[in-house]
C-alpha positions as YAML, in Angstrom:
chain: A
units: angstrom
residues:
- id: 1
  name: MET
  ca: [-104.75, 47.46, 85.64]
- id: 2
  name: LYS
  ca: [-107.16, 49.50, 87.70]
- id: 3
  name: PRO
  ca: [-105.45, 50.92, 90.80]
- id: 4
  name: VAL
  ca: [-106.91, 49.88, 94.14]
- id: 5
  name: SER
  ca: [-106.80, 52.24, 97.07]
- id: 6
  name: LEU
  ca: [-104.67, 51.37, 100.07]
- id: 7
  name: LYS
  ca: [-107.69, 51.83, 102.37]
- id: 8
  name: LYS
  ca: [-109.62, 49.24, 100.38]
- id: 9
  name: GLU
  ca: [-106.73, 46.75, 100.47]
- id: 10
  name: ILE
  ca: [-106.31, 47.20, 104.23]
- id: 11
  name: GLY
  ca: [-110.05, 46.80, 104.71]
- id: 12
  name: LEU
  ca: [-110.11, 43.58, 102.70]
- id: 13
  name: PHE
  ca: [-107.10, 42.26, 104.62]
- id: 14
  name: VAL
  ca: [-108.77, 42.96, 107.99]
- id: 15
  name: LEU
  ca: [-112.02, 41.42, 106.78]
- id: 16
  name: LYS
  ca: [-110.27, 38.23, 105.65]
- id: 17
  name: ALA
  ca: [-108.21, 37.95, 108.85]
- id: 18
  name: THR
  ca: [-111.32, 38.49, 110.99]
- id: 19
  name: ALA
  ca: [-113.31, 35.92, 109.05]
- id: 20
  name: ILE
  ca: [-110.59, 33.28, 109.31]
- id: 21
  name: THR
  ca: [-110.13, 33.95, 113.03]
- id: 22
  name: GLY
  ca: [-113.88, 33.83, 113.62]
- id: 23
  name: VAL
  ca: [-114.22, 30.53, 111.81]
- id: 24
  name: ALA
  ca: [-111.27, 29.00, 113.68]
- id: 25
  name: LEU
  ca: [-112.25, 30.19, 117.15]
- id: 26
  name: GLY
  ca: [-115.98, 29.71, 116.56]
- id: 27
  name: GLY
  ca: [-115.38, 26.25, 115.13]
- id: 28
  name: VAL
  ca: [-113.45, 25.22, 118.22]
- id: 29
  name: ALA
  ca: [-116.08, 26.72, 120.52]
- id: 30
  name: ILE
  ca: [-118.81, 24.73, 118.77]
- id: 31
  name: ALA
  ca: [-117.01, 21.50, 117.92]
- id: 32
  name: VAL
  ca: [-115.33, 20.72, 121.25]
- id: 33
  name: PRO
  ca: [-118.53, 20.74, 123.36]
- id: 34
  name: ALA
  ca: [-120.42, 18.96, 120.56]
- id: 35
  name: LEU
  ca: [-117.92, 16.10, 120.82]
- id: 36
  name: GLY
  ca: [-118.66, 15.84, 124.55]
- id: 37
  name: PHE
  ca: [-115.80, 17.83, 126.14]
- id: 38
  name: THR
  ca: [-117.62, 20.13, 128.60]
- id: 39
  name: ALA
  ca: [-116.80, 22.29, 131.61]
- id: 40
  name: GLY
  ca: [-118.19, 19.53, 133.87]
- id: 41
  name: GLY
  ca: [-116.06, 16.79, 132.27]
- id: 42
  name: ILE
  ca: [-116.83, 14.27, 129.59]
- id: 43
  name: ALA
  ca: [-120.55, 14.27, 128.77]
- id: 44
  name: ALA
  ca: [-122.24, 10.88, 129.22]
- id: 45
  name: GLY
  ca: [-123.29, 9.22, 125.97]
- id: 46
  name: SER
  ca: [-121.11, 11.54, 123.85]
- id: 47
  name: ALA
  ca: [-118.53, 10.67, 121.20]
- id: 48
  name: ALA
  ca: [-115.80, 11.61, 123.70]
- id: 49
  name: ALA
  ca: [-117.24, 9.19, 126.29]
- id: 50
  name: ALA
  ca: [-117.46, 6.38, 123.73]
- id: 51
  name: TYR
  ca: [-113.86, 6.95, 122.60]
- id: 52
  name: GLN
  ca: [-112.59, 7.14, 126.18]
- id: 53
  name: SER
  ca: [-114.22, 3.87, 127.20]
- id: 54
  name: ALA
  ca: [-113.57, 1.92, 123.98]
- id: 55
  name: VAL
  ca: [-110.05, 3.05, 123.08]
- id: 56
  name: LEU
  ca: [-108.42, 4.66, 126.07]
- id: 57
  name: GLY
  ca: [-109.90, 2.39, 128.76]
- id: 58
  name: GLY
  ca: [-110.09, 5.19, 131.29]
- id: 59
  name: THR
  ca: [-106.39, 6.06, 131.21]
- id: 60
  name: ILE
  ca: [-105.74, 9.52, 129.78]
- id: 61
  name: ALA
  ca: [-102.12, 10.45, 129.10]
- id: 62
  name: SER
  ca: [-101.12, 13.97, 130.06]
- id: 63
  name: GLY
  ca: [-100.63, 16.18, 126.99]
- id: 64
  name: SER
  ca: [-102.52, 13.84, 124.68]
- id: 65
  name: LEU
  ca: [-105.06, 15.16, 122.19]
- id: 66
  name: PHE
  ca: [-107.88, 13.83, 124.38]
- id: 67
  name: ALA
  ca: [-106.50, 15.66, 127.44]
- id: 68
  name: THR
  ca: [-106.03, 18.85, 125.42]
- id: 69
  name: LEU
  ca: [-109.61, 18.74, 124.11]
- id: 70
  name: GLN
  ca: [-110.90, 18.16, 127.64]
- id: 71
  name: SER
  ca: [-108.88, 21.16, 128.83]
- id: 72
  name: ILE
  ca: [-110.36, 23.31, 126.05]
- id: 73
  name: GLY
  ca: [-113.86, 22.05, 126.89]
- id: 74
  name: ALA
  ca: [-113.40, 22.83, 130.59]
- id: 75
  name: ALA
  ca: [-111.63, 26.20, 130.44]
- id: 76
  name: GLY
  ca: [-111.73, 27.32, 126.80]
- id: 77
  name: LEU
  ca: [-108.73, 28.20, 124.69]
- id: 78
  name: ALA
  ca: [-105.84, 29.91, 126.44]
- id: 79
  name: LEU
  ca: [-105.29, 33.57, 125.51]
- id: 80
  name: SER
  ca: [-101.92, 32.71, 123.98]
- id: 81
  name: THR
  ca: [-103.61, 30.13, 121.72]
- id: 82
  name: GLN
  ca: [-106.26, 32.64, 120.69]
- id: 83
  name: LEU
  ca: [-103.58, 35.20, 119.84]
- id: 84
  name: GLY
  ca: [-101.68, 32.57, 117.89]
- id: 85
  name: ILE
  ca: [-104.81, 31.81, 115.87]
- id: 86
  name: CYS
  ca: [-105.26, 35.54, 115.20]
- id: 87
  name: ALA
  ca: [-101.64, 35.85, 114.04]
- id: 88
  name: GLY
  ca: [-101.97, 32.78, 111.84]
- id: 89
  name: SER
  ca: [-105.16, 34.16, 110.34]
- id: 90
  name: ALA
  ca: [-103.42, 37.44, 109.57]
- id: 91
  name: GLY
  ca: [-100.64, 35.51, 107.85]
- id: 92
  name: VAL
  ca: [-103.09, 33.54, 105.73]
- id: 93
  name: ALA
  ca: [-105.03, 36.68, 104.82]
- id: 94
  name: GLY
  ca: [-101.80, 38.49, 103.92]
- id: 95
  name: ALA
  ca: [-100.62, 35.61, 101.74]
- id: 96
  name: HIS
  ca: [-103.99, 35.56, 99.98]
- id: 97
  name: SER
  ca: [-103.78, 39.32, 99.34]
- id: 98
  name: VAL
  ca: [-100.28, 39.01, 97.89]
- id: 99
  name: LEU
  ca: [-101.24, 36.07, 95.64]
- id: 100
  name: LYS
  ca: [-104.31, 37.95, 94.44]
- id: 101
  name: ALA
  ca: [-102.20, 41.02, 93.60]
- id: 102
  name: VAL
  ca: [-99.64, 38.91, 91.73]
- id: 103
  name: LYS
  ca: [-102.43, 37.25, 89.75]
- id: 104
  name: LYS
  ca: [-103.83, 40.68, 88.78]
- id: 105
  name: ILE
  ca: [-100.40, 41.87, 87.66]
- id: 106
  name: ARG
  ca: [-99.82, 38.73, 85.56]
- id: 107
  name: LYS
  ca: [-103.27, 39.01, 84.00]
- id: 108
  name: SER
  ca: [-102.61, 42.66, 83.17]
- id: 109
  name: LYS
  ca: [-99.24, 41.83, 81.57]
- id: 110
  name: ASP
  ca: [-100.80, 38.99, 79.56]
- id: 111
  name: SER
  ca: [-103.56, 41.21, 78.22]
- id: 112
  name: ASP
  ca: [-101.01, 43.92, 77.35]
- id: 113
  name: GLU
  ca: [-98.88, 41.37, 75.43]
- id: 114
  name: LYS
  ca: [-101.94, 40.07, 73.57]
- id: 115
  name: GLY
  ca: [-102.83, 43.63, 72.61]
- id: 116
  name: LYS
  ca: [-99.32, 44.24, 71.30]
- id: 117
  name: LYS
  ca: [-99.35, 40.98, 69.30]
- id: 118
  name: LYS
  ca: [-102.68, 41.94, 67.79]
- id: 119
  name: GLN
  ca: [-101.29, 45.33, 66.72]
- id: 120
  name: LYS
  ca: [-98.12, 43.80, 65.34]
- id: 121
  name: GLY
  ca: [-98.44, 40.82, 63.02]
- id: 122
  name: GLU
  ca: [-96.37, 37.67, 63.27]
- id: 123
  name: ASP
  ca: [-94.10, 38.83, 60.45]
- id: 124
  name: GLY
  ca: [-93.39, 42.16, 62.11]
- id: 125
  name: ASN
  ca: [-95.89, 44.31, 60.20]
- id: 126
  name: ASP
  ca: [-97.54, 46.91, 62.36]
- id: 127
  name: SER
  ca: [-101.14, 46.12, 61.48]
- id: 128
  name: GLU
  ca: [-103.34, 43.93, 59.40]
- id: 129
  name: GLU
  ca: [-103.87, 44.98, 55.80]
- id: 130
  name: ASP
  ca: [-107.17, 46.45, 54.80]
- id: 131
  name: ASP
  ca: [-108.93, 43.92, 52.60]
- id: 132
  name: GLY
  ca: [-111.20, 46.52, 51.04]
- id: 133
  name: ASP
  ca: [-114.06, 44.95, 49.08]
- id: 134
  name: LEU
  ca: [-112.71, 41.42, 48.89]
- id: 135
  name: PRO
  ca: [-115.24, 38.59, 48.94]
- id: 136
  name: GLU
  ca: [-115.92, 36.84, 52.22]
- id: 137
  name: ASN
  ca: [-114.25, 33.49, 52.92]
- id: 138
  name: ASP
  ca: [-117.51, 31.57, 52.34]
- id: 139
  name: GLN
  ca: [-117.91, 33.17, 48.92]
- id: 140
  name: VAL
  ca: [-114.34, 32.21, 47.95]
- id: 141
  name: THR
  ca: [-114.96, 28.63, 49.08]
- id: 142
  name: ASP
  ca: [-118.21, 28.44, 47.10]
- id: 143
  name: ASN
  ca: [-116.50, 29.82, 44.00]
- id: 144
  name: LEU
  ca: [-113.71, 27.23, 44.21]
- id: 145
  name: LYS
  ca: [-116.13, 24.35, 44.80]
- id: 146
  name: ASN
  ca: [-118.19, 25.42, 41.78]
- id: 147
  name: ASP
  ca: [-115.05, 25.71, 39.61]
- id: 148
  name: LYS
  ca: [-115.51, 29.43, 39.29]
- id: 149
  name: LYS
  ca: [-112.36, 31.40, 38.94]
- id: 150
  name: PRO
  ca: [-111.86, 33.83, 41.80]
- id: 151
  name: SER
  ca: [-111.23, 37.43, 40.91]
- id: 152
  name: ARG
  ca: [-107.65, 38.74, 40.94]
- id: 153
  name: ASP
  ca: [-108.38, 40.70, 44.12]
- id: 154
  name: VAL
  ca: [-108.78, 37.54, 46.21]
- id: 155
  name: LYS
  ca: [-105.95, 37.11, 48.69]
- id: 156
  name: TYR
  ca: [-107.27, 33.92, 50.25]
- id: 157
  name: ILE
  ca: [-106.37, 30.35, 49.33]
- id: 158
  name: VAL
  ca: [-108.77, 27.65, 50.39]
- id: 159
  name: SER
  ca: [-107.25, 24.23, 50.95]
- id: 160
  name: GLU
  ca: [-108.91, 21.31, 52.71]
- id: 161
  name: GLU
  ca: [-111.58, 23.58, 54.16]
- id: 162
  name: LYS
  ca: [-109.00, 25.85, 55.78]
- id: 163
  name: VAL
  ca: [-108.62, 29.41, 54.76]
- id: 164
  name: LEU
  ca: [-104.99, 30.44, 54.43]
- id: 165
  name: LEU
  ca: [-103.89, 34.05, 54.22]
...
């Protein structure tokens, strides 16, 4: 596994946290007014106005989602909410960094184990035997199909189109 510098990891973490925060805060800043929740109240002809007249009938309960969105549209997000979004973004970015590191470690261990299995055969021998100048598998198959006797050097047995060692 190639080591990654701490500066690079911190930089990636900050970049991810900033991107998530930007998307969350920017999304709210764009979506809330687009729905019709503005600083001057509910925009006429907007989705918010249609919902208010059709579903709510003009009565808005304090603390409801509609009232909260109107508050955000009128005054923006409270500083405490913005800080909470930043903290949540940092948590998500940190979790992503940890999961990515764990995945790299697992991948490295898997490739190391595959390398060891390749070096050591299934029966415990340290390496594969050198076949020297033995005929290729296709040649052995052709010889058997044509009823030619294979030479004594052949270590392959062909059965039902499978080559067995």
